Short mmCIF file of C-alpha atoms and ligand atoms in Angstrom, two decimals:
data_model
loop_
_atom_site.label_atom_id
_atom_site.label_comp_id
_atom_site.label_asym_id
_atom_site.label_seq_id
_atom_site.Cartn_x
_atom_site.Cartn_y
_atom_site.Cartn_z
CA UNK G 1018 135.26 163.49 131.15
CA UNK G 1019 135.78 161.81 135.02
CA UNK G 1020 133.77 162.87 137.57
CA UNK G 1021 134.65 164.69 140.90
CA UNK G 1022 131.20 162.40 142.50
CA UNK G 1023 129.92 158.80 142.11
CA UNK G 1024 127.13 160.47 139.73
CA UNK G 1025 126.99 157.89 136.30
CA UNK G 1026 125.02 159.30 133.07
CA UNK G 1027 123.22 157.73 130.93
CA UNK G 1028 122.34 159.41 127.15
CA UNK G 1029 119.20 157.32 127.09
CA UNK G 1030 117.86 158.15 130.01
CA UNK G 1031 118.54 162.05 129.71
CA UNK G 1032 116.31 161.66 126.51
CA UNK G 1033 113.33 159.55 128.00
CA UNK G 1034 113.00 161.37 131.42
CA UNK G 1035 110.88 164.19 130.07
CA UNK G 1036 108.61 162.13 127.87
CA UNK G 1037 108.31 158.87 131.06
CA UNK G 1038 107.49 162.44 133.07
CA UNK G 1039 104.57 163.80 130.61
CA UNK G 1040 102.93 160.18 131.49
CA UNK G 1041 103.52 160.15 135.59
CA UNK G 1042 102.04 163.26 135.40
CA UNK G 1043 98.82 161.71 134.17
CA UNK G 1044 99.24 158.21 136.29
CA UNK G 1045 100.65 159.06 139.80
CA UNK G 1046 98.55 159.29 142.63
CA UNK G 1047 98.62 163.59 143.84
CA UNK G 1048 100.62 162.76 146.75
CA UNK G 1049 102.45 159.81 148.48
CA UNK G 1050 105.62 157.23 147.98
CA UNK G 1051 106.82 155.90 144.75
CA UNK G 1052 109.13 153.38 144.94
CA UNK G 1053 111.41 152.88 141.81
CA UNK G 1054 112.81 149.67 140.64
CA UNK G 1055 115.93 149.64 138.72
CA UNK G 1056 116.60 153.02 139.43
CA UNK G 1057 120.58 152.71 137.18
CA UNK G 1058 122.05 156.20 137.63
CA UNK G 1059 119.39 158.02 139.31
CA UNK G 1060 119.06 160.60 137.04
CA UNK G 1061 115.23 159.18 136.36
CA UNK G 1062 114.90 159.46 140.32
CA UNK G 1063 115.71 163.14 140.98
CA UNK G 1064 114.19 164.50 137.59
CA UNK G 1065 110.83 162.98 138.80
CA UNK G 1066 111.28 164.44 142.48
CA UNK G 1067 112.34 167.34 140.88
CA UNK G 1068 109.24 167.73 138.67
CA UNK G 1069 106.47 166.10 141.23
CA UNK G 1070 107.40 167.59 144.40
CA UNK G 1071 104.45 166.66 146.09
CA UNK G 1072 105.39 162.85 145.84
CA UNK G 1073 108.04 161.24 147.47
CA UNK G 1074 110.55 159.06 145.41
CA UNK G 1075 112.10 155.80 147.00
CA UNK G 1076 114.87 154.61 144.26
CA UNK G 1077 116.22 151.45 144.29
CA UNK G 1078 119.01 148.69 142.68
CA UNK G 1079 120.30 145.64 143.66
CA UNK G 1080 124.23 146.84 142.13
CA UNK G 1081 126.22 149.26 144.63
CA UNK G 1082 127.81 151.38 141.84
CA UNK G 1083 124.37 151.92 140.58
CA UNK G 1084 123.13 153.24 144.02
CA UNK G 1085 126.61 154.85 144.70
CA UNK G 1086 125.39 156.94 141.52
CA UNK G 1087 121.72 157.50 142.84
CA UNK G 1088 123.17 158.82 146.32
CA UNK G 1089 125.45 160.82 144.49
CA UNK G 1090 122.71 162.38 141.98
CA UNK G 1091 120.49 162.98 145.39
CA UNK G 1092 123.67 164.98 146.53
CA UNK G 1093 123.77 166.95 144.10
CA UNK G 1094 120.27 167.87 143.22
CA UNK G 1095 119.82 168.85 147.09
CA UNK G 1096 116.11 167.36 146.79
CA UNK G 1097 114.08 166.48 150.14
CA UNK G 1098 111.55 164.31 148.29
CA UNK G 1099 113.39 161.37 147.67
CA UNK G 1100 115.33 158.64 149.93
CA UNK G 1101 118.71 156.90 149.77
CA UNK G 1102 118.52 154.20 147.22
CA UNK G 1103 117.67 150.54 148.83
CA UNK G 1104 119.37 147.86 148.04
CA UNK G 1105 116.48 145.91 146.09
CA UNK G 1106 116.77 142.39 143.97
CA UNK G 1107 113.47 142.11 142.41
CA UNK G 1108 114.06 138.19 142.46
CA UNK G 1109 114.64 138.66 146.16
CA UNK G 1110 112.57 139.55 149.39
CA UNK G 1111 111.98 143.70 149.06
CA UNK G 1112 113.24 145.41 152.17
CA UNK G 1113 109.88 148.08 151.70
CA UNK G 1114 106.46 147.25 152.53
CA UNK G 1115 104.23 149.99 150.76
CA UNK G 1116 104.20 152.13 148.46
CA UNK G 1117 101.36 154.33 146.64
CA UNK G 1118 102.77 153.34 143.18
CA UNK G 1119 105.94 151.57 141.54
CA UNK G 1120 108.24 152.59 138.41
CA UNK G 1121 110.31 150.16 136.52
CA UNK G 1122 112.10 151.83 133.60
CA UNK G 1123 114.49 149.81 131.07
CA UNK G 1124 114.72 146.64 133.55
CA UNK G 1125 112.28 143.80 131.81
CA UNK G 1126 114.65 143.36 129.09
CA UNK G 1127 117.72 143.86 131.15
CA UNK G 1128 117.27 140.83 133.61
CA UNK G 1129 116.14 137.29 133.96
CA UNK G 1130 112.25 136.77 133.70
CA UNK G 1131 111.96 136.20 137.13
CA UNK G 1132 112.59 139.15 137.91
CA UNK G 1133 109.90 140.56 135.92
CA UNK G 1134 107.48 137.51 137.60
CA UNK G 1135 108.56 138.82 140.79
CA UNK G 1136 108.15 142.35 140.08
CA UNK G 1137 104.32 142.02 139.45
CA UNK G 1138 104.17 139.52 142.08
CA UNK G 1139 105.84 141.14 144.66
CA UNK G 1140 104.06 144.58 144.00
CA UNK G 1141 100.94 143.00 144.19
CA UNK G 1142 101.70 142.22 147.65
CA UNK G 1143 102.86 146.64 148.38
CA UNK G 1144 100.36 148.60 146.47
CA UNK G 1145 97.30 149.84 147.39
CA UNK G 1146 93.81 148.95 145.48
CA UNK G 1147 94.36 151.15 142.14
CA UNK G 1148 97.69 151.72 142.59
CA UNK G 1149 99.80 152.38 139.08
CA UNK G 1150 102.44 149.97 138.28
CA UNK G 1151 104.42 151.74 135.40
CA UNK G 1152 107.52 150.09 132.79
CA UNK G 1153 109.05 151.47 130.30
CA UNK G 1154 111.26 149.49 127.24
CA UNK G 1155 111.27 147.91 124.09
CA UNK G 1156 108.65 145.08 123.70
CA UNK G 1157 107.48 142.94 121.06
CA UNK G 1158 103.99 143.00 119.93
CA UNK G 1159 102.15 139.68 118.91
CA UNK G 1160 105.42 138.26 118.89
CA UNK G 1161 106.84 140.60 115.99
CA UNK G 1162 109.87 143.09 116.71
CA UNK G 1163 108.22 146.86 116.25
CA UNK G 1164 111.38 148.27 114.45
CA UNK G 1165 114.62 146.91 113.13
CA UNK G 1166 116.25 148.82 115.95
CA UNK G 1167 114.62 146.92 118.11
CA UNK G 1168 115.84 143.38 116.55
CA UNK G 1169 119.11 144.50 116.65
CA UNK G 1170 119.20 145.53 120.17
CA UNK G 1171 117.28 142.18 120.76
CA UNK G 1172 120.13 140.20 119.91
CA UNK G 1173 123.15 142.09 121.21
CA UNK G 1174 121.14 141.73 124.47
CA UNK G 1175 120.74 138.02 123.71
CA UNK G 1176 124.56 137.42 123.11
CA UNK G 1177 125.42 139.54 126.57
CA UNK G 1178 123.45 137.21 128.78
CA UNK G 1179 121.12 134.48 127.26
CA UNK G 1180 118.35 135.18 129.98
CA UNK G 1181 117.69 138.65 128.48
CA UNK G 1182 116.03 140.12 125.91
CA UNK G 1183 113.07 142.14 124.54
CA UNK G 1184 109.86 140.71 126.08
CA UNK G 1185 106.39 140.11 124.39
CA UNK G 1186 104.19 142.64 125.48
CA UNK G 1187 101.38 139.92 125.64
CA UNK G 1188 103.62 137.61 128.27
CA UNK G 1189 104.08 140.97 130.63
CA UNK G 1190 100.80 141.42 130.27
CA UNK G 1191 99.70 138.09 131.25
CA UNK G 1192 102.45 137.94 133.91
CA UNK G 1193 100.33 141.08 135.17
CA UNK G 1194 96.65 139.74 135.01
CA UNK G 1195 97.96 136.47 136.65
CA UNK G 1196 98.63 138.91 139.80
CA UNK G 1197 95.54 140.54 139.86
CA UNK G 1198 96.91 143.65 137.42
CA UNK G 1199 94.72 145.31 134.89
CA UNK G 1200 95.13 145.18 130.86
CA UNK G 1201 98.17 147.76 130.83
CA UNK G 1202 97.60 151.66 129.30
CA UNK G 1203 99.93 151.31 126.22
CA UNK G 1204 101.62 154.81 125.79
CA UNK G 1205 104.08 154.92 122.53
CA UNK G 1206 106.85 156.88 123.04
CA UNK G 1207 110.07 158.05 120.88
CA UNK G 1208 112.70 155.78 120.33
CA UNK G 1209 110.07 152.57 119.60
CA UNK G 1210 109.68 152.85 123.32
CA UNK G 1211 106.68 151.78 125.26
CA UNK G 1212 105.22 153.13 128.44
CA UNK G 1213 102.92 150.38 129.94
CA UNK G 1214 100.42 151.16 132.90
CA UNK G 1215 99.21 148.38 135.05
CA UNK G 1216 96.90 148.73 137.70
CA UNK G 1217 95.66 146.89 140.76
CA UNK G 1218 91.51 147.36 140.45
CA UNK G 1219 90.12 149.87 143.10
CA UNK G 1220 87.51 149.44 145.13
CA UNK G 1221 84.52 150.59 142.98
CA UNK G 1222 86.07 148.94 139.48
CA UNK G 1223 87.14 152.18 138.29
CA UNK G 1224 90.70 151.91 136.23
CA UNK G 1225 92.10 154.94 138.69
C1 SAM V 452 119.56 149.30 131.62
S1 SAM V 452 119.65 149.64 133.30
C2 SAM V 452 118.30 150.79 133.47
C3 SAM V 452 118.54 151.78 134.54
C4 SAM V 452 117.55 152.95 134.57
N1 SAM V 452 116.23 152.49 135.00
C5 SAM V 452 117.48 153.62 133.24
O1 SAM V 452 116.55 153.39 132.48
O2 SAM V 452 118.42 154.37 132.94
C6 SAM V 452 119.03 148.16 134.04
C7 SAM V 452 119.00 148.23 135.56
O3 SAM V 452 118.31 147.08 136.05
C8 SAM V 452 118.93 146.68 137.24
N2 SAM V 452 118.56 145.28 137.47
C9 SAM V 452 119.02 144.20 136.81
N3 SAM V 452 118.49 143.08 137.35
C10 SAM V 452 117.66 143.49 138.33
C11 SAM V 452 116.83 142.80 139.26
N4 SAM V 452 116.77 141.47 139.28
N5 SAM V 452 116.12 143.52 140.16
C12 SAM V 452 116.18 144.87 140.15
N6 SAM V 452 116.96 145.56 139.31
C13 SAM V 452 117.70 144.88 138.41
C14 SAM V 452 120.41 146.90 136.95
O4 SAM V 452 121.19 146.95 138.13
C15 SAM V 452 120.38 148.22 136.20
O5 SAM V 452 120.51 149.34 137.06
#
């Protein structure tokens, strides 16, 4: 069906929002700005703001039809927690300088690695002590595919672009510690989906 709007739709992500929003419920700060990476249609974006209305929701994506789609979605939903989409490489300088927490859904495995070195890096640099840093995706564990789903989808993301594909969980992980991030809360969710939250240490030590 076309669409009178820019608004784009995404099965997957009409699935995933409510379970991704059962864990920021338990790992968002009460109030304050989270800034989304990756943000693809939107649709994560404005069911969060929707849902958390206490927090404020900057989305971002370095492609214009993607952001096009999250202007669109903000449009439509009519929300006043959440900001026009910036246009954000994670490779590349980030044109924010804070943020109370970050969100990354379905973009480790959907990019170069550097990306994924500059996403911990660069967040680092924006979040406060025991700020959450939270991905979502398919990883491998110990170096062994978790379903035959996820082999699959391994290689047709493989043959797309050779610089993709499903990550170890142990290599984000170490890409994390290396910039000061805590071992990650591993969530399991449907679809041999994992939720993984990071953290920068707080003051006191304490994991939030
Ligand atoms: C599979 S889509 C996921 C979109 C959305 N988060 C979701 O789960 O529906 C991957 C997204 O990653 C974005 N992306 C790819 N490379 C990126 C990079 N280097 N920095 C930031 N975003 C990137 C793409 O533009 C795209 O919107």
């Amino acid at each position: 069906m076309s669409q009178p709007d820019a608004r784009l739709y995404a099965p997957a992500a009409q699935r995933n929002r409510g379970p991704i929003l059962d864990v920021l419920r338990e790992e968002l700060p009460a109030a304050g700005l989270v800034l989304e990476i990756a943000s693809g249609t939107g649709e994560h974006a404005t069911h969060f703001a929707q849902n958390l209305p206490a927090l404020t929701f900057q989305p971002s994506d370095p492609d214009a039809r993607a952001r096009a789609s999250v202007s669109a979605w903000i449009a439509a939903t009519r929300l006043d927690n959440i900001r026009l989409p910036l246009e954000l490489d994670a490779r590349r300088p980030w044109p924010i300088a804070r943020a109370d927490a970050l969100i990354c859904i379905n973009m480790i495995h959907i990019s170069p690695w550097e990306a994924t070195e500059s996403l911990f890096a660069t967040a680092a640099t924006l979040l406060p002590e025991g700020a959450p840093l939270v991905t979502y995706g398919p990883y491998k564990r110990d170096g062994a595919h978790t379903a035959p789903s996820n082999v699959e989808f391994d290689a047709s993301l493989r043959a797309t672009n050779p610089d993709w594909g499903v990550r170890d969980l142990e290599a984000v992980a170490a890409c994390a510690a290396k910039n000061g991030f805590s071992a990650p809360r591993i969530v399991e969710m449907p679809a041999n989906n994992l939720t993984l939250v990071f953290r920068l240490p707080s003051p006191r030590g304490r994991a939030k």
